mmCIF file of C-alpha atoms in Angstrom:
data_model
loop_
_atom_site.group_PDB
_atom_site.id
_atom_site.type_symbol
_atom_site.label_atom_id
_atom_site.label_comp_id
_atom_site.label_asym_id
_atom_site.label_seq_id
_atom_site.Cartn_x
_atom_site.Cartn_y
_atom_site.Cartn_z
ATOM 1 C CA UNK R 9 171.739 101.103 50.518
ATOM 2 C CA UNK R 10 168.288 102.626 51.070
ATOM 3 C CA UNK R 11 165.624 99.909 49.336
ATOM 4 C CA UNK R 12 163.875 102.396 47.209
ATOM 5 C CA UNK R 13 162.313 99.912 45.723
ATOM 6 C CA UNK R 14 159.914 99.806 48.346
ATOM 7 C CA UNK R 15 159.113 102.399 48.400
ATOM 8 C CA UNK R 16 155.236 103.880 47.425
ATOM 9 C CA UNK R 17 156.008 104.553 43.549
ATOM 10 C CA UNK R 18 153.787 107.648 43.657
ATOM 11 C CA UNK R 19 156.150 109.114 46.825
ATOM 12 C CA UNK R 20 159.081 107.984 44.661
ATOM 13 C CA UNK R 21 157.896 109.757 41.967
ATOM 14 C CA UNK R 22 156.486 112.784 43.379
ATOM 15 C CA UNK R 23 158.861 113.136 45.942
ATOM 16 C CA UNK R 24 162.339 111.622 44.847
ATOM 17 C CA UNK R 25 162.319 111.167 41.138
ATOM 18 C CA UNK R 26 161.520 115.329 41.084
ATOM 19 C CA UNK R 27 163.354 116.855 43.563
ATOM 20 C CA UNK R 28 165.828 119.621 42.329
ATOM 21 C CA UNK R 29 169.205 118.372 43.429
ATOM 22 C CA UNK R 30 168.221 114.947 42.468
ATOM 23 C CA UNK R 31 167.540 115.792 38.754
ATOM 24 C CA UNK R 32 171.015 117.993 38.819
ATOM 25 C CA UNK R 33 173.108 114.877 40.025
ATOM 26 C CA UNK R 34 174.504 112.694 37.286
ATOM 27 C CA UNK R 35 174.827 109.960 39.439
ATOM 28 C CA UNK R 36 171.594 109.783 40.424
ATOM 29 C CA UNK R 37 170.347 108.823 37.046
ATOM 30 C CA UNK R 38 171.748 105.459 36.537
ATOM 31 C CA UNK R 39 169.745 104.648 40.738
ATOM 32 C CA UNK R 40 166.516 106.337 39.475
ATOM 33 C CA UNK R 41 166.321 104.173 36.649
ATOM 34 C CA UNK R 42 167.236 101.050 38.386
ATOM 35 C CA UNK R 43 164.512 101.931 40.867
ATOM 36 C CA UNK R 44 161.859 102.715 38.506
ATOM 37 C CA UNK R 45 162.903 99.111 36.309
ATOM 38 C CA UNK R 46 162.194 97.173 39.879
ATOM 39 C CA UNK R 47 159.289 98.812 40.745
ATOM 40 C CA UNK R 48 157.633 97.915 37.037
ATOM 41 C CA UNK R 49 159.284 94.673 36.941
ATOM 42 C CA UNK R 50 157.604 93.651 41.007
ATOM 43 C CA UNK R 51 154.077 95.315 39.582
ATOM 44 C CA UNK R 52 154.526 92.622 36.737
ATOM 45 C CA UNK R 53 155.944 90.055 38.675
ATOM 46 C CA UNK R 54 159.341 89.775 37.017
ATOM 47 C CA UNK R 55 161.667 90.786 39.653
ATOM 48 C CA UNK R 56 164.247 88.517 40.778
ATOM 49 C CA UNK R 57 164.704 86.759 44.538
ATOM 50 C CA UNK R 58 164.198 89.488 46.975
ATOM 51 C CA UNK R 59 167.625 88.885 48.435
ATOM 52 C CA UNK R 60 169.319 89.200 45.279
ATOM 53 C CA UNK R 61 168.292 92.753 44.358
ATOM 54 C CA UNK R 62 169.714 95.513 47.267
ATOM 55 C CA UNK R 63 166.941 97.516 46.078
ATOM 56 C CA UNK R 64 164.288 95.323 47.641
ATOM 57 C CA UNK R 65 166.034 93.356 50.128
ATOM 58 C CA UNK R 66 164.262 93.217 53.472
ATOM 59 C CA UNK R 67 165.714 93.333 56.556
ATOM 60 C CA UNK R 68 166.504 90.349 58.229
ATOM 61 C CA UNK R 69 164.549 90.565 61.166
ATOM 62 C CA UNK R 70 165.470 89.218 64.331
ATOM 63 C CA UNK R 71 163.428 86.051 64.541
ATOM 64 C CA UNK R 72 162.763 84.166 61.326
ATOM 65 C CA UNK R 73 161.072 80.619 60.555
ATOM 66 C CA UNK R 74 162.538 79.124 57.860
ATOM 67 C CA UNK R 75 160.829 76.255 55.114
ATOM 68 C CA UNK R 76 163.672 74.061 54.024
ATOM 69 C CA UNK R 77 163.433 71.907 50.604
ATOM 70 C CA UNK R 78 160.882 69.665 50.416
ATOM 71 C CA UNK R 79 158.672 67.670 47.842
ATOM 72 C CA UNK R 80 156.613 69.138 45.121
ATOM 73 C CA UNK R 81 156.520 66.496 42.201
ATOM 74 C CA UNK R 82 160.061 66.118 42.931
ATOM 75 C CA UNK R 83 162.874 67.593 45.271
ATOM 76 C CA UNK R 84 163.215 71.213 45.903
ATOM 77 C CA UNK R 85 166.146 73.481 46.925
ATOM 78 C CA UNK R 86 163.822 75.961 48.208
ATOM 79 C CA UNK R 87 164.810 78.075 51.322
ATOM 80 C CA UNK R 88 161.375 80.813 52.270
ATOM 81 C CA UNK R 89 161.999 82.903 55.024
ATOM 82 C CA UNK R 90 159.334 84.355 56.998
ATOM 83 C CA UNK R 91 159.292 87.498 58.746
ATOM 84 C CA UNK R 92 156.800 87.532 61.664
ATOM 85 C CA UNK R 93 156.393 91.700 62.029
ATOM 86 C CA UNK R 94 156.116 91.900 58.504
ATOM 87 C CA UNK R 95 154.203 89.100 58.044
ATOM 88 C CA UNK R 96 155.626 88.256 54.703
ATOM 89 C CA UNK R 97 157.640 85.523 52.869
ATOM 90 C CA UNK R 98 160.745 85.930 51.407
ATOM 91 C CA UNK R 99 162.572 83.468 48.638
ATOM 92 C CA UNK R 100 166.084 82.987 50.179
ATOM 93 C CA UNK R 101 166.750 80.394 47.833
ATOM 94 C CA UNK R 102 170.582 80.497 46.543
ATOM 95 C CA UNK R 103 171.279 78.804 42.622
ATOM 96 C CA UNK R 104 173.905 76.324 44.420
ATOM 97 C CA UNK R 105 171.126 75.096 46.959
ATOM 98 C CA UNK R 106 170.979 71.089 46.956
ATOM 99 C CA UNK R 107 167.121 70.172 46.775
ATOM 100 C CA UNK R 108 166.208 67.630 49.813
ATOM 101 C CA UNK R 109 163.044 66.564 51.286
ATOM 102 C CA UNK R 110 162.689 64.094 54.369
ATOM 103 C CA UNK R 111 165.093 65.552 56.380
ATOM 104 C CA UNK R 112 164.886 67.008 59.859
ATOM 105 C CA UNK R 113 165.857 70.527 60.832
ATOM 106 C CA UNK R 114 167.270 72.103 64.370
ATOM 107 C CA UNK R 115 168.496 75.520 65.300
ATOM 108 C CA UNK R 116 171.587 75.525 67.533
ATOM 109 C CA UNK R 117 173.947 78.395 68.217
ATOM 110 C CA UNK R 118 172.990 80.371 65.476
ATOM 111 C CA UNK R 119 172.899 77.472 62.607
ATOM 112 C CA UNK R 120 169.995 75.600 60.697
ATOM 113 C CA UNK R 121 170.996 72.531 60.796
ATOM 114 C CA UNK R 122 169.345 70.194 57.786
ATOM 115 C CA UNK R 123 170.207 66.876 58.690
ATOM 116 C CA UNK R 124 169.717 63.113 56.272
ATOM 117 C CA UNK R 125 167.055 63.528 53.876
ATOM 118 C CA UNK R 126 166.669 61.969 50.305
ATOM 119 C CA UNK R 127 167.584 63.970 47.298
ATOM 120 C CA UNK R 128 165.495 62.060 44.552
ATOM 121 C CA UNK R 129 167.373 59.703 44.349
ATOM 122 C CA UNK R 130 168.533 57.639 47.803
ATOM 123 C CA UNK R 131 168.718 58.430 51.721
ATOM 124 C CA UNK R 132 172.070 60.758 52.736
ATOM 125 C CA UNK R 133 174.248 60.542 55.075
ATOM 126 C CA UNK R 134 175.093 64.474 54.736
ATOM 127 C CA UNK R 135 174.315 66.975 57.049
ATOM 128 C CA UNK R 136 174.424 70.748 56.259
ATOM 129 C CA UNK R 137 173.769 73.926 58.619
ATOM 130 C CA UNK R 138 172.373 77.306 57.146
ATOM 131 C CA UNK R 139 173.657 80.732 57.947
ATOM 132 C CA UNK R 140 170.697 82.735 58.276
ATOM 133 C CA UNK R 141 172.684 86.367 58.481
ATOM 134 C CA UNK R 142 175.009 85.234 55.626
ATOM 135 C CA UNK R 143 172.715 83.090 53.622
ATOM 136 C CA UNK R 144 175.664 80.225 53.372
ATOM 137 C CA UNK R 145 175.367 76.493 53.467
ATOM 138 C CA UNK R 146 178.512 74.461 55.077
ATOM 139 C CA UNK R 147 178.689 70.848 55.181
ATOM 140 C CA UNK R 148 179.487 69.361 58.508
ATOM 141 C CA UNK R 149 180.198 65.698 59.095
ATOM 142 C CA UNK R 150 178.655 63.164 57.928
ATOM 143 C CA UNK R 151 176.567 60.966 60.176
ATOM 144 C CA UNK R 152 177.459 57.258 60.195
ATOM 145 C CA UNK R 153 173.800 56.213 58.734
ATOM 146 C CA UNK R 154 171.753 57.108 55.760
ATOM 147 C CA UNK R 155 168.985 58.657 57.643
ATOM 148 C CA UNK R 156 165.591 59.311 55.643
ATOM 149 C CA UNK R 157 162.522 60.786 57.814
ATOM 150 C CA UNK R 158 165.241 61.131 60.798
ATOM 151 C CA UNK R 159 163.836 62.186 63.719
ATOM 152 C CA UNK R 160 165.891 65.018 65.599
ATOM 153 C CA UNK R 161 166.233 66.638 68.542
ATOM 154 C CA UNK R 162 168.836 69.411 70.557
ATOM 155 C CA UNK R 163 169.945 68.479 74.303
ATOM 156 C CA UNK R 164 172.236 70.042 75.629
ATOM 157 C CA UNK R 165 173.831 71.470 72.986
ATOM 158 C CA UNK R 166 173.807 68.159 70.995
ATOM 159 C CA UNK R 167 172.325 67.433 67.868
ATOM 160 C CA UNK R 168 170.425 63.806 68.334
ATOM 161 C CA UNK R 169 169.201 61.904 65.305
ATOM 162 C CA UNK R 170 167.819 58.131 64.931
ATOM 163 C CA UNK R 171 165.729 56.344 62.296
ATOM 164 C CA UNK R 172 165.308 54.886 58.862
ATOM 165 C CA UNK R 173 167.684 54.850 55.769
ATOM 166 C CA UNK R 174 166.449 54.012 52.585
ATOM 167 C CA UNK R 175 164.208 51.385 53.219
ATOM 168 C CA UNK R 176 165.199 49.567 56.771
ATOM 169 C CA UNK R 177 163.760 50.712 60.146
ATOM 170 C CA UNK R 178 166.699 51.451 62.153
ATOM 171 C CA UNK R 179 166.876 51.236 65.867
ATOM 172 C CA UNK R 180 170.369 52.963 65.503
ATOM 173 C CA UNK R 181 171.070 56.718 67.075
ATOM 174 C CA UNK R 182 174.000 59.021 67.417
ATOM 175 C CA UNK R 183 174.661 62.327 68.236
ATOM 176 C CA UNK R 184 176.562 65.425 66.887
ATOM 177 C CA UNK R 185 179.177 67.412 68.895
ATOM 178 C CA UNK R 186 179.987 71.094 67.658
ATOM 179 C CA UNK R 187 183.302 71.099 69.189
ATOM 180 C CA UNK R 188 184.891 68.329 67.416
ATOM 181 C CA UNK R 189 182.178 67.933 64.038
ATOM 182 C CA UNK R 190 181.621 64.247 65.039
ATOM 183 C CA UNK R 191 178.639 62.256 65.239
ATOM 184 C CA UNK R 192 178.921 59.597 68.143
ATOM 185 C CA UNK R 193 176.461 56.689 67.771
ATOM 186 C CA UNK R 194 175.649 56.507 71.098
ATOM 187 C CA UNK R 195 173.129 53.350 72.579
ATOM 188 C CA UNK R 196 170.553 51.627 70.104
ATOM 189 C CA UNK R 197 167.113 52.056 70.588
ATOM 190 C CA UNK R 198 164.911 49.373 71.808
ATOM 191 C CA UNK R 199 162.986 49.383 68.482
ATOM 192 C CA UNK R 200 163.669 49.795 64.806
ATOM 193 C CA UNK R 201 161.661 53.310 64.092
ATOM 194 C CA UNK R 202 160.626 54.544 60.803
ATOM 195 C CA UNK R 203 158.666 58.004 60.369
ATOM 196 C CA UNK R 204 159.035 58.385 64.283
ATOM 197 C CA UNK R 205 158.401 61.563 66.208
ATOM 198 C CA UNK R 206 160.640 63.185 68.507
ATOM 199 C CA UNK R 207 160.854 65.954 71.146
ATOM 200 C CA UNK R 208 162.600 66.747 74.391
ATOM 201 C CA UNK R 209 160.904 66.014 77.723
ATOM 202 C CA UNK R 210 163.278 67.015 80.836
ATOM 203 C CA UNK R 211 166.097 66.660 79.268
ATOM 204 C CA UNK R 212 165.286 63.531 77.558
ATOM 205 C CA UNK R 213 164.710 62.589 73.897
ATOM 206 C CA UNK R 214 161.760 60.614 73.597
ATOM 207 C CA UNK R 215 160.272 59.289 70.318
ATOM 208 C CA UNK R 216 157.529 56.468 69.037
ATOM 209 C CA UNK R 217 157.796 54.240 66.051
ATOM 210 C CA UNK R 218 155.730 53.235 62.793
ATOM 211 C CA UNK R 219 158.182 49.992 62.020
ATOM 212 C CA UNK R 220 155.125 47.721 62.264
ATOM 213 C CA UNK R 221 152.287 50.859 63.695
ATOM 214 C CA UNK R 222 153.149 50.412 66.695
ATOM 215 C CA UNK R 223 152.748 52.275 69.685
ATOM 216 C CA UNK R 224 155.320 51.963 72.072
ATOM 217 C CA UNK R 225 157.512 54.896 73.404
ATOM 218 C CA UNK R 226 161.043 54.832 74.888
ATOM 219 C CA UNK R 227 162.941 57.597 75.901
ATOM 220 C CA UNK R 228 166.780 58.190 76.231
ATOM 221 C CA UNK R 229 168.765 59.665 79.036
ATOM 222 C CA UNK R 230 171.788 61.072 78.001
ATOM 223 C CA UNK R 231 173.722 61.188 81.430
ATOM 224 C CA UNK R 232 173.320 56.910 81.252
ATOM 225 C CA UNK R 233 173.169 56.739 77.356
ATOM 226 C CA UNK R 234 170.579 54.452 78.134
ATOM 227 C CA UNK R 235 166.868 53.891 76.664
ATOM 228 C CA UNK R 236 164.046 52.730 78.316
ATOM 229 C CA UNK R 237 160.487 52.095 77.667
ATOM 230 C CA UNK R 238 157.503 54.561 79.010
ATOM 231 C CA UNK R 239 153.622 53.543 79.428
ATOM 232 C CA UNK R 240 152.722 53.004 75.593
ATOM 233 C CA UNK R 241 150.287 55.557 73.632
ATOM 234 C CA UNK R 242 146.474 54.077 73.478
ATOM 235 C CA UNK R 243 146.190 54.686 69.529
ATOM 236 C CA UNK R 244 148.803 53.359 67.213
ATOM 237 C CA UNK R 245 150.204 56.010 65.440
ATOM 238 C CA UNK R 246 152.718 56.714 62.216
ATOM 239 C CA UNK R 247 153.277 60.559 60.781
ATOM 240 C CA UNK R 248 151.739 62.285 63.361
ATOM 241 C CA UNK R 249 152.339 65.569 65.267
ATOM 242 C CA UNK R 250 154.411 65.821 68.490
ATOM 243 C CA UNK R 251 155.716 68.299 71.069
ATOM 244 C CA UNK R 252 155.614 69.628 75.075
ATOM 245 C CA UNK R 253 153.242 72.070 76.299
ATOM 246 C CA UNK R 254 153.757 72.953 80.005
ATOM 247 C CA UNK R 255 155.925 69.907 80.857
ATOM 248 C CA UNK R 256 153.389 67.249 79.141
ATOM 249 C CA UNK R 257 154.214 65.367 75.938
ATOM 250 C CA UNK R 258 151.192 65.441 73.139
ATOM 251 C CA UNK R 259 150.843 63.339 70.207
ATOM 252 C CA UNK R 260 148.026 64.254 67.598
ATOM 253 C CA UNK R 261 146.608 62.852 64.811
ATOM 254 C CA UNK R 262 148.325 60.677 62.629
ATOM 255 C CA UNK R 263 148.278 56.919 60.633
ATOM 256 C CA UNK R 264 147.504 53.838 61.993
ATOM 257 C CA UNK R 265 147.940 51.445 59.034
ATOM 258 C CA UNK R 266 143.790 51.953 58.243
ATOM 259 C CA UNK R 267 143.567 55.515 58.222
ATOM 260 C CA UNK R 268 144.292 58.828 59.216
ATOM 261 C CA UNK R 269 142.717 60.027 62.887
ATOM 262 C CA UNK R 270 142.015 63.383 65.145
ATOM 263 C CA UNK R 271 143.108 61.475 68.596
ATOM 264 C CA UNK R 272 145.091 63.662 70.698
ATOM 265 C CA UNK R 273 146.799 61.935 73.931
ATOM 266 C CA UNK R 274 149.408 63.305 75.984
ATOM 267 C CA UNK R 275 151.553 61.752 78.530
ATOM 268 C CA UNK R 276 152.672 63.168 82.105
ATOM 269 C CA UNK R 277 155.884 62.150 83.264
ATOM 270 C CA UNK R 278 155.241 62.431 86.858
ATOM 271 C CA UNK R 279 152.675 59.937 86.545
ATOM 272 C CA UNK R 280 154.042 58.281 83.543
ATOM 273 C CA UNK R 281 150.523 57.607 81.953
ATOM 274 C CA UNK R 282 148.882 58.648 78.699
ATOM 275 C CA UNK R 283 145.722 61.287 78.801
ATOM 276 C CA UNK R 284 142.999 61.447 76.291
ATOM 277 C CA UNK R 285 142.701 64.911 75.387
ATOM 278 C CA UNK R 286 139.941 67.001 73.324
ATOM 279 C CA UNK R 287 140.689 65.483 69.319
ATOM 280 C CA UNK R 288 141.303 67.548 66.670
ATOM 281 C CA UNK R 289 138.844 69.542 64.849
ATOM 282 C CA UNK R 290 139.673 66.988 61.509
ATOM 283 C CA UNK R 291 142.116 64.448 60.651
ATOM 284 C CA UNK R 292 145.178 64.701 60.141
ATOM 285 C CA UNK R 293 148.625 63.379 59.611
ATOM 286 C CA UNK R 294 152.142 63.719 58.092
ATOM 287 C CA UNK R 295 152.180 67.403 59.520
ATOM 288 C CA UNK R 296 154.159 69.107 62.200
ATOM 289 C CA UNK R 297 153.522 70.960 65.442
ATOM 290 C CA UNK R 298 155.303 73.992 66.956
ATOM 291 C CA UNK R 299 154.799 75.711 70.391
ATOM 292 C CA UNK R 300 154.164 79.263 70.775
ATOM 293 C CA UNK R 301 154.323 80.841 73.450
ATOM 294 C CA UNK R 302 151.735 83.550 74.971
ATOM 295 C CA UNK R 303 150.179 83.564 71.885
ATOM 296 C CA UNK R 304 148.453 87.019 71.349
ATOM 297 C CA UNK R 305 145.052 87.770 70.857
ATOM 298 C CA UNK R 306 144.420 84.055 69.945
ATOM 299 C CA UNK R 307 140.660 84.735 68.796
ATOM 300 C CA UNK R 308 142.015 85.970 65.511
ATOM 301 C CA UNK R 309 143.525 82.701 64.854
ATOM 302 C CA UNK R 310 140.077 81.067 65.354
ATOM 303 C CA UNK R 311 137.805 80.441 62.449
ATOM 304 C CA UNK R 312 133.952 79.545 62.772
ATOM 305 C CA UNK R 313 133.298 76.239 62.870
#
């Protein structure tokens, strides 16, 4: 169905609403007045969720980022979809969405996958993935832990996850296979972790803690389901921002049981030692960090300072 709806209302009206063959077609009527209802009800901000009404549904592009639930006063079943070449958002939010917040989220083979989380009430166990084409939630299986702020991470075609439940630091991990829908707890970390970060450096998942602000490091191999420890960060950090830009890990910001900081370190591998580098521009924490590659025209992102 062409999305009339968005279309300029003086073209539609000019052009469409008064053409000849238009106005002699019965059927056309009942469109023409749908149209014109949507167009007043978006100038007045009435109109329902884009994706319910055909007449202003967008197309789904072809790379999307996706906002999943979250907190505002309380829980939230919100899904927002953004689409990068229209640089818009778009309320994908279904009625039988189950609000969350704390959870973590990973792509893999097509899915969203929104894994533990707390839904106002306690930590879950429950894992769901997302259908981005079909806009359909299916529950997978459940992981063997409560997991609140888990940290998560995709190797392999594996979905990783470790952390907290409700209000223990766990040290436990597993790991969810596609194939079968099982979660595997595979080898315990080395430290209970709470609020930890996690990311994937050469094929291994590495992650810090906040059980006590601490700031140790351990990664884990997957070909010796194994964890071991690597050269600790200088700054203790909790809620902070992690992830790998050309094959070096970086940690930024964050809490250190005082305060919230600008530090930015990052760790090589080959040497397996921790780098100052340049801090942030302010402090921050309980944020995230994405990667983006050959990012265009950066300048425009830049703001006087």
């Amino acid at each position: 169905m062409v999305r009339m709806a968005c279309m300029d209302p003086e073209f539609f009206m000019k052009t469409i609403k008064k053409n000849n063959l238009v106005k002699a077609n019965v059927a056309c009527r009942p469109i023409i007045e749908d149209v014109l209802k949507t167009m007043y009800d978006l100038d007045d901000g009435t109109a329902c969720s884009d994706f319910e009404n055909p007449l202003i549904r967008p197309r789904l592009p072809s790379a999307k980022l996706l906002a999943v639930g979250g907190w505002s006063q309380h829980t939230m079943n919100r899904i927002n979809a953004y689409d990068t070449r229209a640089d818009r958002w778009v309320d994908v939010t279904q009625e039988d969405d189950e609000p969350n917040s704390c959870h973590g989220t990973v792509y893999l083979n097509g899915y969203m996958y929104c894994i533990g989380g707390y839904d106002g009430t306690h930590a879950v166990n429950t894992v769901h993935r997302f259908d981005p084409i079909t806009r359909a939630w299916q529950q997978v299986a459940l992981m063997h832990s409560c997991r609140c702020y888990a940290s998560v991470a995709v190797v392999d075609g594996y979905i990783y996850a470790m952390g907290r439940d409700d209000f223990l630091c766990l040290n436990t991990a597993e790991r969810y296979d596609l194939e079968t829908n099982k979660w595997t707890l595979i080898q315990p970390m080395q430290e209970q972790r709470n609020v930890a970060g996690a990311t994937i450096l050469n094929g291994k998942v590495g992650g810090t803690d906040r059980s006590q602000y601490l700031r140790s490091v351990e990664a884990y191999d997957p070909t010796t389901n194994s964890w071991h420890t690597v050269a600790p960060m200088s700054t203790i950090r909790s809620y902070f921002g992690i992830a790998v830009v050309d094959d070096q890990l970086f940690v930024l910001g964050g809490y250190d049981g005082l305060g919230v900081n600008k530090k930015v370190e990052c760790y090589d591998a080959e040497t397996g030692s921790w780098y100052h580098a340049q801090d942030m521009i302010a402090a921050n924490d309980t944020f995230s960090c994405c990667v983006v590659p050959a990012l265009p025209r950066i300048v425009q992102y830049a703001s006087p300072r």
